[in-house]
Coordinates of C-alpha atoms in Angstrom, one line a residue:
M1 CA 157.5 177.7 -79.6
K2 CA 156.1 174.7 -81.6
I3 CA 152.8 176.6 -82.3
F4 CA 154.7 179.7 -83.3
L5 CA 156.9 177.8 -85.8
S6 CA 153.8 176.1 -87.2
K7 CA 152.1 179.4 -87.8
I8 CA 155.3 180.8 -89.5
L9 CA 155.5 177.7 -91.8
L10 CA 151.8 177.9 -92.6
S11 CA 152.1 181.6 -93.4
I12 CA 155.1 180.9 -95.7
F13 CA 153.2 178.1 -97.4
L14 CA 150.1 180.2 -98.0
L15 CA 152.2 183.2 -99.3
T16 CA 154.2 180.9 -101.7
N17 CA 151.0 179.3 -103.0
A18 CA 149.3 182.6 -103.4
S19 CA 152.2 184.1 -105.4
H20 CA 152.2 181.0 -107.7
A21 CA 148.5 181.2 -108.2
G22 CA 149.0 184.8 -109.4
E23 CA 151.7 183.7 -111.8
D24 CA 149.5 180.9 -113.2
N25 CA 146.8 183.5 -113.8
K26 CA 149.3 185.6 -115.8
M27 CA 150.7 182.8 -117.9
I28 CA 148.9 182.4 -121.2
D29 CA 151.1 179.8 -122.8
D30 CA 154.6 178.3 -122.6
F31 CA 153.8 175.8 -125.3
N32 CA 154.1 172.7 -123.0
N33 CA 151.5 170.1 -122.6
S34 CA 149.9 169.7 -126.1
P35 CA 149.7 173.3 -127.3
Q36 CA 148.3 172.0 -130.6
K37 CA 145.1 171.4 -128.7
R38 CA 144.9 175.1 -127.7
W39 CA 146.0 176.8 -130.9
Q40 CA 144.3 176.8 -134.3
F41 CA 146.1 177.7 -137.5
F42 CA 144.2 179.3 -140.4
T43 CA 144.8 181.5 -143.4
D44 CA 143.0 184.1 -145.4
Q45 CA 141.8 181.1 -147.5
V46 CA 138.7 181.1 -145.2
M47 CA 137.7 184.2 -147.1
G48 CA 139.0 183.5 -150.6
G49 CA 142.7 184.6 -150.1
V50 CA 145.7 182.5 -151.3
S51 CA 148.1 182.8 -148.4
E52 CA 149.6 179.5 -147.2
G53 CA 151.5 178.3 -144.2
T54 CA 151.8 176.0 -141.2
A55 CA 152.1 176.1 -137.4
S56 CA 154.3 173.6 -135.7
I57 CA 155.6 172.8 -132.3
L58 CA 159.4 172.7 -132.1
S59 CA 161.9 172.6 -129.3
D60 CA 165.5 173.9 -128.6
N61 CA 167.7 174.0 -125.5
N62 CA 165.3 176.5 -123.8
G63 CA 162.2 174.3 -124.4
P64 CA 159.2 174.2 -126.7
Y65 CA 157.9 177.0 -128.9
I66 CA 155.4 177.4 -131.7
R67 CA 156.5 178.4 -135.2
L68 CA 154.2 180.3 -137.6
E69 CA 155.6 180.0 -141.1
G70 CA 154.4 180.5 -144.6
S71 CA 153.8 182.8 -147.5
V72 CA 151.5 185.8 -147.0
S73 CA 149.8 187.1 -150.1
T74 CA 147.5 190.1 -150.5
A75 CA 146.1 188.6 -153.8
N76 CA 142.4 188.0 -153.9
N77 CA 141.8 190.4 -151.0
G78 CA 143.8 188.3 -148.7
G79 CA 146.9 188.9 -146.6
F80 CA 147.3 186.8 -143.4
I81 CA 148.2 183.6 -141.8
Q82 CA 147.4 183.2 -138.1
I83 CA 147.4 181.0 -135.0
R84 CA 144.7 181.7 -132.5
R85 CA 143.5 180.4 -129.2
D86 CA 140.5 181.0 -127.0
Y87 CA 141.3 182.6 -123.6
S88 CA 139.3 183.7 -120.6
N89 CA 139.8 184.8 -117.0
G90 CA 142.9 186.9 -117.6
P91 CA 143.9 189.3 -114.7
K92 CA 142.0 192.5 -114.7
D93 CA 145.0 194.5 -113.4
S94 CA 147.4 193.4 -116.1
K95 CA 149.0 196.2 -118.2
G96 CA 149.7 194.2 -121.3
L97 CA 151.2 191.1 -122.9
L98 CA 154.8 189.8 -122.6
L99 CA 156.1 187.7 -125.4
R100 CA 159.4 185.8 -126.0
V101 CA 159.9 185.8 -129.8
K102 CA 162.4 185.5 -132.7
G103 CA 161.8 185.7 -136.4
N104 CA 163.1 186.7 -139.8
G105 CA 163.2 190.4 -139.2
E106 CA 159.6 191.1 -140.2
N107 CA 157.0 192.8 -138.1
Y108 CA 154.2 190.6 -136.8
Y109 CA 150.9 191.3 -134.9
I110 CA 148.8 190.3 -131.9
H111 CA 145.1 190.5 -132.5
L112 CA 142.8 190.4 -129.4
R113 CA 139.1 189.9 -129.5
T114 CA 136.8 190.6 -126.6
G115 CA 133.1 190.1 -125.9
G116 CA 132.6 193.5 -127.6
T117 CA 134.2 192.5 -130.9
V118 CA 131.2 190.9 -132.3
L119 CA 131.8 191.2 -136.1
P120 CA 134.6 189.1 -137.7
W121 CA 136.6 192.2 -138.7
Q122 CA 136.7 193.7 -135.2
Y123 CA 139.8 193.3 -133.1
Y124 CA 142.5 195.1 -131.2
Q125 CA 145.9 195.1 -132.9
I126 CA 149.5 195.8 -132.1
S127 CA 152.7 195.1 -134.2
F128 CA 156.0 194.0 -132.9
P129 CA 159.5 193.5 -134.5
T130 CA 161.5 190.3 -134.7
S131 CA 165.2 189.5 -135.0
K132 CA 167.1 186.2 -135.4
K133 CA 167.7 186.0 -131.6
W134 CA 165.2 185.5 -128.8
D135 CA 163.8 188.8 -127.5
E136 CA 161.3 189.6 -124.8
I137 CA 158.8 192.2 -125.9
K138 CA 156.2 194.0 -123.8
L139 CA 153.0 195.1 -125.5
P140 CA 151.0 197.5 -123.4
F141 CA 147.2 197.4 -123.8
S142 CA 147.2 201.2 -124.0
E143 CA 149.0 200.9 -127.4
F144 CA 146.7 198.4 -129.0
E145 CA 144.7 200.0 -131.8
R146 CA 141.0 199.1 -132.3
S147 CA 139.9 198.1 -135.8
S148 CA 136.5 199.9 -135.5
S149 CA 135.2 202.9 -133.7
W150 CA 132.2 200.8 -132.7
I151 CA 134.3 198.9 -130.1
S152 CA 135.5 200.1 -126.7
K153 CA 138.7 202.3 -126.7
K154 CA 140.2 200.3 -123.8
I155 CA 140.9 196.7 -123.2
S156 CA 141.9 194.7 -120.1
G157 CA 143.1 191.2 -119.6
D158 CA 139.8 189.9 -118.1
K159 CA 137.8 190.9 -121.2
I160 CA 140.0 188.9 -123.7
K161 CA 138.2 186.0 -125.5
T162 CA 140.8 185.1 -128.2
I163 CA 144.4 185.9 -128.8
G164 CA 145.8 185.7 -132.4
I165 CA 149.4 185.8 -133.5
V166 CA 149.4 187.0 -137.0
A167 CA 151.6 187.5 -140.1
Y168 CA 149.6 190.2 -141.9
G169 CA 149.1 192.9 -144.4
K170 CA 151.7 192.6 -147.0
N171 CA 153.3 190.1 -149.4
H172 CA 156.1 188.4 -147.5
N173 CA 157.5 185.1 -146.2
A174 CA 156.8 184.7 -142.5
V175 CA 158.9 182.8 -139.9
L176 CA 157.9 183.6 -136.4
D177 CA 158.8 181.6 -133.2
V178 CA 157.0 182.2 -129.9
S179 CA 158.1 180.4 -126.7
H180 CA 156.3 182.4 -124.1
L181 CA 153.1 184.5 -123.9
S182 CA 151.9 186.0 -120.6
F183 CA 150.2 189.0 -119.0
Y184 CA 152.4 191.5 -117.2

């Protein structure tokens, strides 16, 4: 009986740890543990644009989140502010990204780069809406649009090299909060 119980407990332990390992592999960021070391902020000023902004780590009753905020201007061939992080070893079997966001009612974008997006203007893009309340949004990889016909039509989680959260493409004031980013 003692050996039987030990085997059951060991099986439960292994199953629990295996399921948590899968969850860890799906999590991209929950903005705990020094996210400013993982995320970089930059604007179109790197290419002569005039957009301005900031990225800051804030917290509310639900925990930490990152805020992308600023003025996006298309003047001088510009038009974006962005936070971006390197990423690797995402799950191959994932269907897309899951975000928990709120904002000022504007649409924002996710830009993904892979090993196949060699040139600076190559990426995969999808837009998503925001509201003044926290919303969970699923972004299927099948709906991401490629910026160039020279890159693969399909993407998968295990091919992603960088993830960008972007205010882009038109003159506007950006306020976007993100508290969770994972694969699903």
